[in-house]
Amino acid sequence: MGGNGMSAQTDPRHLPEHPDWLWRNPDPKPSYDAIVIGGGGHGIATAYYLAKNHGMTNVAVLEKGWLAGGNMARNTTIIRSNYLWDESAGIYEFALKLWEQLPAELDYDFLFSQRGVLNLAHTLQDVRESTRRVNANRLNGVDAEWLDTDEVAKICPILNVSPDIRYPVLGATFQPRAGIAKHDHVAWAFARAADRLGVDFIQNCEVTGFLKDGARVVGVETSRGPISAGVVGMAAAGHSSVLAERAGFRLPIQSHPLQALVSELYEPVHPTVVMSNHVHVYVSQAHKGELVMGAGVDSYNGYGQRGSFHVIEHQMAAAVELFPIFARAHVLRTWGGIVDVSPDASPIIGQTPVENLYVNCGWGTGGFKATPSAGWTMAHTMATGQPHPLNAPFALERFATGALIDEHGAAAVAH
Amino acid sequence: MLLLTCPWCGPRDETEFHYGGQAHVAYPATPADLPDQEWAEYLFYRDNAKGAFAERWVHSTGCRRWFNAVRDTVTYDVLAVYKPTDPRPDAAMAGTSPETSS
């Protein structure tokens, strides 16, 4: 990130020079070996690993808006891998291991902070499911602990652990290696590294159709003209169904608004990440000082990047119940993204019914944490034509075979 | 918050309702004969329209009856509401309705 060396006293008529761009802004070439549709975190990471792991550098990422301006700019930045099922633990824990090495690998400090995640239990059933998940996590090599109420209070002193509240905190699971990272900077770090390897990031370029030779995709129609491609990968999150329809197949996903909010800036009061499935809110405090909160999706299908206010009211009520000191905090901003929810709350990564066309979608409310492994496995699938062992269970075919990976509720948070 | 008009009770806040997803999904006529892929499509595949979408709602804290609505999934405008026994209104599906509200 280029500095300009100018002081605040500089003559305001002479603005400082713009910092160095982190990536070029090229026009599309007529042809690429691989095209990734969608310049969010997953698309950018896919391009990075195509170049780094597979030596494919004649690659373009096509983004209809600006880079990392969709869900990558809207998530609540939580990173964890404490999922119940083996398949999920595999792909999320691989992501967490990559997160631990990426700041050095990408030479970019995106404020990855392993401050731990508490998943609260408020009922006897919660306690049983939580202890089961801790054991499942440990068997899969994922760090996990069960904490009683007193231990929870030691880790997060501002949490209301009174036995007299409607849903008392009976304990929590704790993953010490979990945490948060600065989402925008994650995208920029991947994009800068991929750009240096030769990847073209093409913004303001919407894919409007697919070029086919029989059953095989050979390129895309875009708002900036046709571009041919050896292989094409879709990483379009909430718009995956729209793209699939243009390619001539269906996906079993539904697009919903997912809202989040931040407070004004406060001094550090919240040392970890707290998630509660039962009263349904998750809260952390960003490095700059905002309290960042999120919860579940709005119930209805929606592409509007906004939801209903009662959903925000509900999550704030839950937050105030758990953190009484938040009662006088002010909401600074609320927003929404469009998330692609699959029937089993697990992603779909793999081949589509169209030859040479691959899809990465269905991450629903939890895609940010998987950015590195989604990119890694999608790149492997596109480059070799075969799924990586980590994403093989997440193929589209599972909805016909019945081999679902049911993370609804099992994933430590409702979707 | 959406303002939804229950065909039996009139306009009510969204918080009185629960969502039921895509409308007009018929149970397979010959379920025993369905291949796996067609079962998958019945169970798991739903339209995910960007624009006019026929969907089901239930008035949970009111009359507790189901009804259908055509709603624009981008503007969230409710273009039509109708009883489950009524056909899908073509005009609303084309995105035009004098009943448009927001």
Short mmCIF file of C-alpha atoms in Angstrom, two decimals:
data_model
loop_
_atom_site.label_atom_id
_atom_site.label_comp_id
_atom_site.label_asym_id
_atom_site.label_seq_id
_atom_site.Cartn_x
_atom_site.Cartn_y
_atom_site.Cartn_z
CA MET A 1 0.00 0.00 0.00
CA GLY A 2 1.77 3.08 -1.21
CA GLY A 3 2.31 5.99 1.14
CA ASN A 4 2.49 9.54 -0.09
CA GLY A 5 4.78 11.07 2.51
CA MET A 6 2.75 14.25 2.74
CA SER A 7 1.72 15.89 5.98
CA ALA A 8 -1.67 17.21 7.00
CA GLN A 9 -0.28 20.71 6.59
CA THR A 10 0.19 20.23 2.85
CA ASP A 11 -1.42 22.93 0.72
CA PRO A 12 -4.97 21.59 0.18
CA ARG A 13 -4.89 22.75 -3.43
CA HIS A 14 -2.32 20.04 -4.05
CA LEU A 15 -3.97 16.78 -3.13
CA PRO A 16 -1.70 13.87 -2.28
CA GLU A 17 -1.11 11.38 -5.01
CA HIS A 18 -3.39 8.41 -5.11
CA PRO A 19 -1.87 5.41 -3.34
CA ASP A 20 -0.55 2.68 -5.60
CA TRP A 21 -3.27 0.44 -6.99
CA LEU A 22 -3.13 -3.09 -5.68
CA TRP A 23 -4.08 -4.58 -9.03
CA ARG A 24 -4.29 -3.49 -12.67
CA ASN A 25 -7.65 -2.68 -14.21
CA PRO A 26 -7.26 -4.28 -17.63
CA ASP A 27 -9.68 -4.59 -20.53
CA PRO A 28 -10.75 -8.16 -21.27
CA LYS A 29 -8.66 -10.21 -23.70
CA PRO A 30 -10.58 -12.19 -26.36
CA SER A 31 -9.65 -15.51 -24.78
CA TYR A 32 -8.55 -17.02 -21.46
CA ASP A 33 -7.63 -20.51 -20.31
CA ALA A 34 -9.99 -20.05 -17.37
CA ILE A 35 -12.68 -17.54 -16.46
CA VAL A 36 -14.06 -17.10 -12.97
CA ILE A 37 -17.44 -15.36 -12.80
CA GLY A 38 -17.72 -13.25 -9.69
CA GLY A 39 -15.03 -11.06 -8.15
CA GLY A 40 -15.89 -11.66 -4.53
CA GLY A 41 -13.63 -13.35 -2.03
CA HIS A 42 -14.23 -16.85 -3.38
CA GLY A 43 -13.72 -15.83 -7.01
CA ILE A 44 -10.55 -13.92 -6.24
CA ALA A 45 -9.15 -16.77 -4.14
CA THR A 46 -10.03 -19.24 -6.91
CA ALA A 47 -8.02 -17.20 -9.41
CA TYR A 48 -5.11 -16.92 -6.98
CA TYR A 49 -4.92 -20.68 -6.48
CA LEU A 50 -5.39 -21.40 -10.20
CA ALA A 51 -2.24 -19.36 -10.76
CA LYS A 52 -0.27 -20.42 -7.69
CA ASN A 53 -1.15 -24.11 -7.38
CA HIS A 54 -1.82 -25.01 -11.01
CA GLY A 55 0.32 -22.61 -13.01
CA MET A 56 -2.70 -21.23 -14.85
CA THR A 57 -1.98 -17.54 -15.26
CA ASN A 58 -4.05 -16.78 -18.37
CA VAL A 59 -7.06 -16.31 -16.11
CA ALA A 60 -9.74 -13.64 -15.83
CA VAL A 61 -12.12 -12.83 -13.01
CA LEU A 62 -15.25 -11.13 -14.35
CA GLU A 63 -17.06 -8.91 -11.87
CA LYS A 64 -20.29 -7.11 -12.74
CA GLY A 65 -19.68 -4.40 -10.15
CA TRP A 66 -16.45 -3.66 -8.34
CA LEU A 67 -14.09 -6.15 -6.78
CA ALA A 68 -15.27 -7.55 -3.43
CA GLY A 69 -18.31 -5.26 -3.26
CA GLY A 70 -20.95 -7.93 -2.59
CA ASN A 71 -21.07 -10.29 0.36
CA MET A 72 -17.29 -9.96 0.80
CA ALA A 73 -17.94 -6.36 1.89
CA ARG A 74 -21.01 -7.24 3.97
CA ASN A 75 -20.18 -10.22 6.17
CA THR A 76 -19.45 -10.19 9.89
CA THR A 77 -15.89 -11.54 9.35
CA ILE A 78 -16.12 -14.54 11.68
CA ILE A 79 -13.70 -17.39 10.99
CA ARG A 80 -14.12 -20.78 12.70
CA SER A 81 -14.08 -24.46 11.80
CA ASN A 82 -16.14 -26.07 14.59
CA TYR A 83 -18.66 -27.77 12.31
CA LEU A 84 -20.24 -31.07 13.27
CA TRP A 85 -19.87 -33.34 10.26
CA ASP A 86 -16.62 -34.79 8.97
CA GLU A 87 -16.98 -33.30 5.49
CA SER A 88 -17.54 -29.82 6.89
CA ALA A 89 -14.78 -30.08 9.46
CA GLY A 90 -12.48 -31.09 6.60
CA ILE A 91 -13.10 -28.11 4.36
CA TYR A 92 -13.47 -25.48 7.12
CA GLU A 93 -10.46 -26.66 9.11
CA PHE A 94 -8.36 -26.68 5.94
CA ALA A 95 -9.48 -23.07 5.47
CA LEU A 96 -8.48 -22.19 9.04
CA LYS A 97 -5.02 -23.68 8.51
CA LEU A 98 -4.68 -21.57 5.35
CA TRP A 99 -5.86 -18.46 7.21
CA GLU A 100 -3.03 -19.05 9.70
CA GLN A 101 -0.41 -18.90 6.96
CA LEU A 102 -1.95 -16.42 4.51
CA PRO A 103 -0.83 -13.13 6.08
CA ALA A 104 2.79 -14.24 5.57
CA GLU A 105 2.18 -15.92 2.21
CA LEU A 106 0.36 -12.90 0.77
CA ASP A 107 2.65 -10.46 2.60
CA TYR A 108 -0.36 -8.52 3.82
CA ASP A 109 -1.51 -8.00 7.39
CA PHE A 110 -5.28 -8.27 7.11
CA LEU A 111 -5.70 -8.28 10.91
CA PHE A 112 -6.43 -11.98 11.32
CA SER A 113 -7.10 -12.16 15.05
CA GLN A 114 -7.47 -15.58 16.66
CA ARG A 115 -9.45 -14.33 19.62
CA GLY A 116 -11.63 -17.44 19.85
CA VAL A 117 -15.32 -18.09 19.32
CA LEU A 118 -17.82 -18.97 22.04
CA ASN A 119 -20.99 -20.77 20.93
CA LEU A 120 -23.40 -20.43 23.85
CA ALA A 121 -25.74 -23.14 25.13
CA HIS A 122 -28.97 -21.99 26.75
CA THR A 123 -30.99 -25.18 27.13
CA LEU A 124 -30.33 -28.77 28.11
CA GLN A 125 -30.65 -29.74 24.46
CA ASP A 126 -28.13 -27.06 23.52
CA VAL A 127 -25.73 -28.49 26.11
CA ARG A 128 -26.07 -32.00 24.69
CA GLU A 129 -25.60 -30.87 21.10
CA SER A 130 -22.67 -28.69 22.07
CA THR A 131 -20.78 -31.38 23.95
CA ARG A 132 -21.41 -33.76 21.08
CA ARG A 133 -20.00 -31.19 18.66
CA VAL A 134 -16.92 -30.65 20.86
CA ASN A 135 -16.21 -34.38 20.74
CA ALA A 136 -16.82 -34.54 16.99
CA ASN A 137 -14.50 -31.56 16.47
CA ARG A 138 -11.73 -33.17 18.54
CA LEU A 139 -11.96 -36.39 16.59
CA ASN A 140 -11.45 -34.32 13.44
CA GLY A 141 -8.45 -32.45 14.85
CA VAL A 142 -10.39 -29.22 15.36
CA ASP A 143 -9.59 -27.42 18.61
CA ALA A 144 -12.70 -27.36 20.79
CA GLU A 145 -13.51 -27.14 24.47
CA TRP A 146 -16.67 -27.30 26.54
CA LEU A 147 -16.78 -24.50 29.13
CA ASP A 148 -19.14 -24.19 32.08
CA THR A 149 -20.82 -20.89 32.92
CA ASP A 150 -18.00 -19.62 35.17
CA GLU A 151 -15.37 -20.37 32.56
CA VAL A 152 -17.46 -18.57 29.92
CA ALA A 153 -17.66 -15.51 32.20
CA LYS A 154 -13.87 -15.50 32.58
CA ILE A 155 -13.36 -15.39 28.82
CA CYS A 156 -16.07 -12.81 28.16
CA PRO A 157 -16.74 -10.81 31.35
CA ILE A 158 -19.37 -8.52 29.78
CA LEU A 159 -21.66 -11.47 29.05
CA ASN A 160 -24.74 -11.69 31.26
CA VAL A 161 -24.40 -15.10 32.96
CA SER A 162 -27.14 -14.51 35.51
CA PRO A 163 -29.33 -17.59 36.04
CA ASP A 164 -32.35 -15.29 36.11
CA ILE A 165 -32.54 -14.31 32.45
CA ARG A 166 -35.00 -15.94 30.05
CA TYR A 167 -32.32 -18.06 28.37
CA PRO A 168 -29.48 -18.40 30.90
CA VAL A 169 -25.99 -19.26 29.68
CA LEU A 170 -25.51 -22.90 30.73
CA GLY A 171 -22.11 -23.13 29.12
CA ALA A 172 -20.45 -22.78 25.74
CA THR A 173 -18.21 -24.43 23.26
CA PHE A 174 -14.96 -22.56 22.68
CA GLN A 175 -12.66 -22.72 19.68
CA PRO A 176 -9.52 -20.77 20.64
CA ARG A 177 -8.08 -20.69 17.08
CA ALA A 178 -11.22 -19.09 15.66
CA GLY A 179 -11.52 -15.34 15.29
CA ILE A 180 -12.03 -12.49 12.85
CA ALA A 181 -10.18 -10.80 9.97
CA LYS A 182 -10.61 -7.58 8.03
CA HIS A 183 -12.76 -8.82 5.16
CA ASP A 184 -12.00 -6.10 2.61
CA HIS A 185 -8.27 -6.45 3.17
CA VAL A 186 -8.52 -10.22 2.74
CA ALA A 187 -9.96 -9.70 -0.73
CA TRP A 188 -7.39 -7.05 -1.59
CA ALA A 189 -4.54 -9.26 -0.36
CA PHE A 190 -5.64 -12.16 -2.56
CA ALA A 191 -6.28 -9.84 -5.52
CA ARG A 192 -2.88 -8.18 -5.33
CA ALA A 193 -1.13 -11.56 -5.19
CA ALA A 194 -3.19 -12.98 -8.06
CA ASP A 195 -2.66 -9.86 -10.16
CA ARG A 196 1.09 -10.20 -9.71
CA LEU A 197 0.83 -13.77 -10.99
CA GLY A 198 -0.89 -12.47 -14.14
CA VAL A 199 -4.61 -12.78 -13.37
CA ASP A 200 -6.83 -10.14 -15.01
CA PHE A 201 -9.48 -8.66 -12.74
CA ILE A 202 -12.14 -7.19 -15.03
CA GLN A 203 -14.67 -5.00 -13.28
CA ASN A 204 -17.97 -3.63 -14.61
CA CYS A 205 -18.24 -6.77 -16.71
CA GLU A 206 -21.48 -8.70 -16.29
CA VAL A 207 -21.86 -12.19 -17.72
CA THR A 208 -25.08 -12.15 -19.75
CA GLY A 209 -24.88 -15.56 -21.38
CA PHE A 210 -22.76 -18.60 -22.14
CA LEU A 211 -21.10 -19.63 -25.40
CA LYS A 212 -21.53 -23.33 -25.99
CA ASP A 213 -20.29 -25.94 -28.41
CA GLY A 214 -22.87 -28.69 -27.98
CA ALA A 215 -22.98 -29.59 -24.30
CA ARG A 216 -19.65 -27.86 -23.61
CA VAL A 217 -19.13 -24.26 -22.51
CA VAL A 218 -16.49 -22.47 -24.59
CA GLY A 219 -16.87 -18.94 -23.32
CA VAL A 220 -19.18 -16.25 -22.02
CA GLU A 221 -21.18 -13.34 -23.36
CA THR A 222 -20.58 -10.24 -21.30
CA SER A 223 -21.58 -6.60 -21.13
CA ARG A 224 -18.09 -5.97 -22.58
CA GLY A 225 -18.38 -8.47 -25.41
CA PRO A 226 -17.85 -12.21 -25.87
CA ILE A 227 -14.84 -13.86 -24.24
CA SER A 228 -13.81 -17.42 -24.96
CA ALA A 229 -12.52 -19.71 -22.25
CA GLY A 230 -11.18 -23.21 -21.73
CA VAL A 231 -13.03 -23.65 -18.45
CA VAL A 232 -15.50 -21.44 -16.62
CA GLY A 233 -16.22 -21.32 -12.90
CA MET A 234 -19.15 -19.60 -11.24
CA ALA A 235 -18.64 -17.93 -7.85
CA ALA A 236 -21.64 -15.63 -7.82
CA ALA A 237 -23.21 -16.36 -4.41
CA GLY A 238 -26.74 -14.91 -4.36
CA HIS A 239 -26.90 -14.66 -8.14
CA SER A 240 -25.83 -18.25 -8.84
CA SER A 241 -29.38 -19.28 -9.84
CA VAL A 242 -29.60 -16.42 -12.32
CA LEU A 243 -26.31 -17.48 -13.93
CA ALA A 244 -27.28 -21.16 -13.92
CA GLU A 245 -30.50 -20.34 -15.73
CA ARG A 246 -28.47 -18.54 -18.40
CA ALA A 247 -26.31 -21.65 -18.71
CA GLY A 248 -29.36 -23.92 -18.96
CA PHE A 249 -29.48 -25.77 -15.66
CA ARG A 250 -31.00 -25.39 -12.19
CA LEU A 251 -29.47 -25.16 -8.74
CA PRO A 252 -31.20 -26.22 -5.51
CA ILE A 253 -30.61 -22.89 -3.79
CA GLN A 254 -32.75 -20.01 -2.62
CA SER A 255 -31.47 -16.44 -2.38
CA HIS A 256 -32.32 -14.62 0.84
CA PRO A 257 -31.43 -11.26 2.34
CA LEU A 258 -28.99 -11.52 5.25
CA GLN A 259 -28.65 -8.43 7.40
CA ALA A 260 -25.98 -7.21 9.79
CA LEU A 261 -25.28 -4.05 11.71
CA VAL A 262 -22.52 -2.11 13.44
CA SER A 263 -22.58 0.23 16.40
CA GLU A 264 -20.65 3.42 16.76
CA LEU A 265 -17.01 3.06 17.76
CA TYR A 266 -16.32 2.10 21.36
CA GLU A 267 -13.22 1.35 23.36
CA PRO A 268 -12.39 -2.38 23.48
CA VAL A 269 -14.98 -4.14 25.65
CA HIS A 270 -15.53 -7.45 23.87
CA PRO A 271 -12.48 -9.71 23.84
CA THR A 272 -13.76 -12.62 21.76
CA VAL A 273 -16.58 -13.64 19.39
CA VAL A 274 -19.89 -14.74 20.91
CA MET A 275 -22.49 -16.66 18.96
CA SER A 276 -25.82 -17.81 20.27
CA ASN A 277 -27.92 -20.10 18.16
CA HIS A 278 -30.79 -20.13 20.62
CA VAL A 279 -31.45 -16.42 21.17
CA HIS A 280 -29.85 -15.91 17.78
CA VAL A 281 -27.26 -13.25 17.52
CA TYR A 282 -23.53 -13.19 16.98
CA VAL A 283 -21.33 -10.39 18.17
CA SER A 284 -17.72 -9.37 17.93
CA GLN A 285 -15.89 -6.07 18.15
CA ALA A 286 -13.93 -4.91 15.16
CA HIS A 287 -10.38 -3.65 15.63
CA LYS A 288 -11.55 -0.09 15.00
CA GLY A 289 -14.14 -0.39 17.78
CA GLU A 290 -17.53 -1.10 16.22
CA LEU A 291 -19.65 -3.85 17.72
CA VAL A 292 -20.50 -6.06 14.74
CA MET A 293 -23.70 -8.11 14.93
CA GLY A 294 -25.53 -10.51 12.71
CA ALA A 295 -28.13 -13.24 12.91
CA GLY A 296 -30.25 -15.30 10.53
CA VAL A 297 -31.62 -14.60 7.09
CA ASP A 298 -34.89 -12.88 6.33
CA SER A 299 -37.41 -15.65 5.69
CA TYR A 300 -38.43 -14.64 2.19
CA ASN A 301 -36.55 -14.94 -1.09
CA GLY A 302 -34.96 -11.65 -2.03
CA TYR A 303 -32.38 -10.11 -4.32
CA GLY A 304 -32.75 -6.60 -2.91
CA GLN A 305 -29.65 -6.47 -0.63
CA ARG A 306 -31.97 -5.34 2.15
CA GLY A 307 -34.33 -7.00 4.59
CA SER A 308 -37.05 -6.24 7.10
CA PHE A 309 -36.31 -4.12 10.16
CA HIS A 310 -37.96 -6.49 12.63
CA VAL A 311 -35.08 -8.89 11.93
CA ILE A 312 -32.63 -6.21 13.10
CA GLU A 313 -34.81 -5.49 16.15
CA HIS A 314 -34.79 -9.18 17.03
CA GLN A 315 -31.02 -9.50 16.92
CA MET A 316 -30.53 -6.30 18.91
CA ALA A 317 -32.97 -7.54 21.56
CA ALA A 318 -30.96 -10.76 21.79
CA ALA A 319 -27.70 -8.82 22.01
CA VAL A 320 -28.97 -6.59 24.83
CA GLU A 321 -30.22 -9.62 26.75
CA LEU A 322 -26.78 -11.21 26.55
CA PHE A 323 -24.77 -7.98 26.89
CA PRO A 324 -26.64 -5.52 29.12
CA ILE A 325 -23.97 -2.84 28.59
CA PHE A 326 -24.96 -2.68 24.91
CA ALA A 327 -28.32 -1.16 25.86
CA ARG A 328 -27.01 2.35 25.42
CA ALA A 329 -24.89 1.69 22.36
CA HIS A 330 -26.04 3.36 19.18
CA VAL A 331 -26.54 1.60 15.89
CA LEU A 332 -24.47 3.29 13.25
CA ARG A 333 -25.50 1.35 10.18
CA THR A 334 -27.42 -1.71 9.04
CA TRP A 335 -27.14 -3.39 5.66
CA GLY A 336 -27.99 -6.55 3.78
CA GLY A 337 -26.43 -8.95 1.34
CA ILE A 338 -27.91 -11.73 -0.78
CA VAL A 339 -26.98 -15.19 0.39
CA ASP A 340 -27.47 -18.46 -1.49
CA VAL A 341 -28.97 -20.99 0.89
CA SER A 342 -28.82 -24.68 0.00
CA PRO A 343 -31.23 -27.33 1.30
CA ASP A 344 -28.68 -28.83 3.72
CA ALA A 345 -26.90 -25.57 4.63
CA SER A 346 -23.74 -26.88 2.99
CA PRO A 347 -22.01 -25.53 -0.10
CA ILE A 348 -22.11 -26.93 -3.62
CA ILE A 349 -18.67 -27.07 -5.25
CA GLY A 350 -18.04 -29.06 -8.37
CA GLN A 351 -19.14 -29.92 -11.86
CA THR A 352 -22.42 -28.75 -13.40
CA PRO A 353 -24.54 -30.49 -16.05
CA VAL A 354 -22.68 -28.29 -18.59
CA GLU A 355 -19.26 -29.61 -19.57
CA ASN A 356 -16.30 -27.43 -18.53
CA LEU A 357 -18.58 -25.28 -16.37
CA TYR A 358 -18.05 -25.50 -12.60
CA VAL A 359 -19.94 -23.99 -9.72
CA ASN A 360 -19.13 -22.82 -6.22
CA CYS A 361 -22.27 -21.71 -4.40
CA GLY A 362 -24.66 -22.51 -1.59
CA TRP A 363 -22.47 -21.15 1.22
CA GLY A 364 -25.49 -19.35 2.60
CA THR A 365 -24.62 -17.33 5.66
CA GLY A 366 -21.15 -18.75 6.20
CA GLY A 367 -18.96 -18.32 3.15
CA PHE A 368 -16.40 -15.79 4.37
CA LYS A 369 -14.60 -18.18 6.71
CA ALA A 370 -14.17 -20.66 3.86
CA THR A 371 -12.68 -18.17 1.38
CA PRO A 372 -9.26 -19.87 1.21
CA SER A 373 -10.46 -23.48 0.97
CA ALA A 374 -13.30 -22.65 -1.40
CA GLY A 375 -10.74 -21.01 -3.68
CA TRP A 376 -8.26 -23.86 -3.28
CA THR A 377 -10.74 -26.66 -4.03
CA MET A 378 -12.55 -24.78 -6.80
CA ALA A 379 -9.22 -24.07 -8.50
CA HIS A 380 -8.30 -27.75 -8.22
CA THR A 381 -11.65 -28.78 -9.71
CA MET A 382 -11.40 -26.32 -12.60
CA ALA A 383 -7.76 -27.07 -13.38
CA THR A 384 -7.96 -30.87 -13.24
CA GLY A 385 -11.61 -31.51 -14.11
CA GLN A 386 -11.88 -33.56 -10.93
CA PRO A 387 -12.94 -32.53 -7.44
CA HIS A 388 -10.37 -32.18 -4.69
CA PRO A 389 -10.98 -34.76 -1.92
CA LEU A 390 -12.19 -31.92 0.31
CA ASN A 391 -14.94 -30.77 -2.03
CA ALA A 392 -15.90 -34.14 -3.55
CA PRO A 393 -18.65 -34.68 -0.92
CA PHE A 394 -20.10 -31.27 -1.79
CA ALA A 395 -21.05 -32.16 -5.36
CA LEU A 396 -24.42 -31.20 -6.82
CA GLU A 397 -25.22 -34.92 -7.21
CA ARG A 398 -25.70 -35.34 -3.46
CA PHE A 399 -29.26 -34.06 -3.71
CA ALA A 400 -30.13 -37.02 -5.94
CA THR A 401 -28.06 -39.64 -4.10
CA GLY A 402 -29.30 -38.46 -0.71
CA ALA A 403 -25.79 -38.05 0.74
CA LEU A 404 -26.66 -34.69 2.27
CA ILE A 405 -24.32 -32.90 4.68
CA ASP A 406 -26.95 -31.57 7.01
CA GLU A 407 -25.42 -28.63 8.83
CA HIS A 408 -28.75 -26.96 9.67
CA GLY A 409 -28.36 -26.45 13.38
CA ALA A 410 -25.51 -28.93 13.52
CA ALA A 411 -23.05 -26.25 12.47
CA ALA A 412 -23.29 -24.45 15.82
CA VAL A 413 -25.54 -21.75 14.42
CA ALA A 414 -28.88 -21.72 12.66
CA HIS A 415 -28.95 -20.54 9.09
CA MET B 1 -41.12 -4.81 7.03
CA LEU B 2 -43.45 -6.18 4.38
CA LEU B 3 -47.13 -5.32 4.46
CA LEU B 4 -49.01 -8.42 3.33
CA THR B 5 -52.71 -8.58 2.61
CA CYS B 6 -54.21 -11.81 3.87
CA PRO B 7 -57.09 -12.67 1.51
CA TRP B 8 -59.26 -13.41 4.55
CA CYS B 9 -58.11 -10.85 7.15
CA GLY B 10 -56.80 -7.87 5.19
CA PRO B 11 -53.47 -6.03 5.44
CA ARG B 12 -51.18 -7.08 8.29
CA ASP B 13 -47.52 -6.71 9.26
CA GLU B 14 -45.07 -9.33 8.00
CA THR B 15 -44.44 -10.45 11.59
CA GLU B 16 -47.90 -12.08 11.64
CA PHE B 17 -46.92 -14.43 8.81
CA HIS B 18 -44.55 -17.26 8.05
CA TYR B 19 -43.03 -17.87 4.67
CA GLY B 20 -43.68 -21.06 2.70
CA GLY B 21 -41.47 -20.76 -0.37
CA GLN B 22 -42.49 -21.32 -3.96
CA ALA B 23 -46.21 -21.81 -4.66
CA HIS B 24 -47.81 -24.26 -7.08
CA VAL B 25 -45.36 -27.13 -6.49
CA ALA B 26 -47.49 -30.19 -7.03
CA TYR B 27 -46.84 -33.52 -5.34
CA PRO B 28 -45.70 -36.01 -8.00
CA ALA B 29 -48.59 -37.82 -9.65
CA THR B 30 -46.83 -41.19 -9.66
CA PRO B 31 -44.29 -41.02 -6.83
CA ALA B 32 -43.38 -44.70 -6.96
CA ASP B 33 -42.18 -44.30 -10.54
CA LEU B 34 -39.92 -41.29 -10.00
CA PRO B 35 -36.21 -41.68 -10.68
CA ASP B 36 -33.86 -40.22 -8.04
CA GLN B 37 -33.13 -37.05 -9.97
CA GLU B 38 -36.82 -36.24 -10.30
CA TRP B 39 -37.33 -36.89 -6.58
CA ALA B 40 -34.43 -34.54 -5.92
CA GLU B 41 -36.10 -31.93 -8.05
CA TYR B 42 -39.39 -32.29 -6.21
CA LEU B 43 -37.74 -32.20 -2.78
CA PHE B 44 -34.90 -29.75 -3.19
CA TYR B 45 -35.13 -27.72 -6.39
CA ARG B 46 -37.25 -24.59 -6.36
CA ASP B 47 -37.38 -21.62 -8.67
CA ASN B 48 -35.23 -18.76 -7.39
CA ALA B 49 -36.65 -15.99 -9.53
CA LYS B 50 -35.14 -12.54 -9.64
CA GLY B 51 -38.36 -10.60 -10.22
CA ALA B 52 -41.99 -11.73 -9.99
CA PHE B 53 -42.25 -14.88 -7.85
CA ALA B 54 -45.38 -16.83 -6.81
CA GLU B 55 -44.90 -17.86 -3.20
CA ARG B 56 -46.80 -19.18 -0.19
CA TRP B 57 -47.43 -17.45 3.14
CA VAL B 58 -49.39 -18.57 6.20
CA HIS B 59 -51.13 -16.07 8.49
CA SER B 60 -49.73 -17.71 11.64
CA THR B 61 -50.96 -15.26 14.26
CA GLY B 62 -54.23 -14.50 12.46
CA CYS B 63 -56.55 -16.91 10.68
CA ARG B 64 -53.75 -19.49 10.37
CA ARG B 65 -54.66 -20.10 6.75
CA TRP B 66 -52.31 -20.40 3.80
CA PHE B 67 -52.48 -18.16 0.76
CA ASN B 68 -50.33 -17.29 -2.23
CA ALA B 69 -48.71 -14.02 -3.21
CA VAL B 70 -46.86 -12.79 -6.25
CA ARG B 71 -44.02 -10.63 -5.01
CA ASP B 72 -41.15 -8.97 -6.83
CA THR B 73 -37.99 -10.36 -5.23
CA VAL B 74 -35.98 -7.27 -6.18
CA THR B 75 -38.32 -4.42 -5.20
CA TYR B 76 -40.23 -6.58 -2.66
CA ASP B 77 -43.48 -5.09 -4.03
CA VAL B 78 -46.43 -7.41 -3.51
CA LEU B 79 -48.07 -7.63 -6.93
CA ALA B 80 -51.01 -9.87 -6.02
CA VAL B 81 -52.41 -12.05 -3.24
CA TYR B 82 -54.79 -14.90 -3.91
CA LYS B 83 -56.27 -18.01 -2.34
CA PRO B 84 -54.46 -21.34 -2.78
CA THR B 85 -57.31 -22.64 -4.90
CA ASP B 86 -57.00 -19.75 -7.36
CA PRO B 87 -54.77 -19.93 -10.44
CA ARG B 88 -51.54 -17.98 -10.58
CA PRO B 89 -52.42 -14.48 -11.87
CA ASP B 90 -50.63 -14.01 -15.18
CA ALA B 91 -50.72 -10.21 -15.09
CA ALA B 92 -48.93 -10.11 -11.76
CA MET B 93 -46.35 -12.65 -12.94
CA ALA B 94 -45.62 -10.30 -15.81
CA GLY B 95 -44.83 -7.70 -13.18
CA THR B 96 -47.91 -5.53 -13.70
CA SER B 97 -50.64 -5.03 -11.18
CA PRO B 98 -52.75 -2.09 -10.01
CA GLU B 99 -52.48 -3.54 -6.48
CA THR B 100 -48.76 -2.82 -6.31
CA SER B 101 -47.76 -1.69 -2.84
CA SER B 102 -44.52 -1.26 -1.00
#
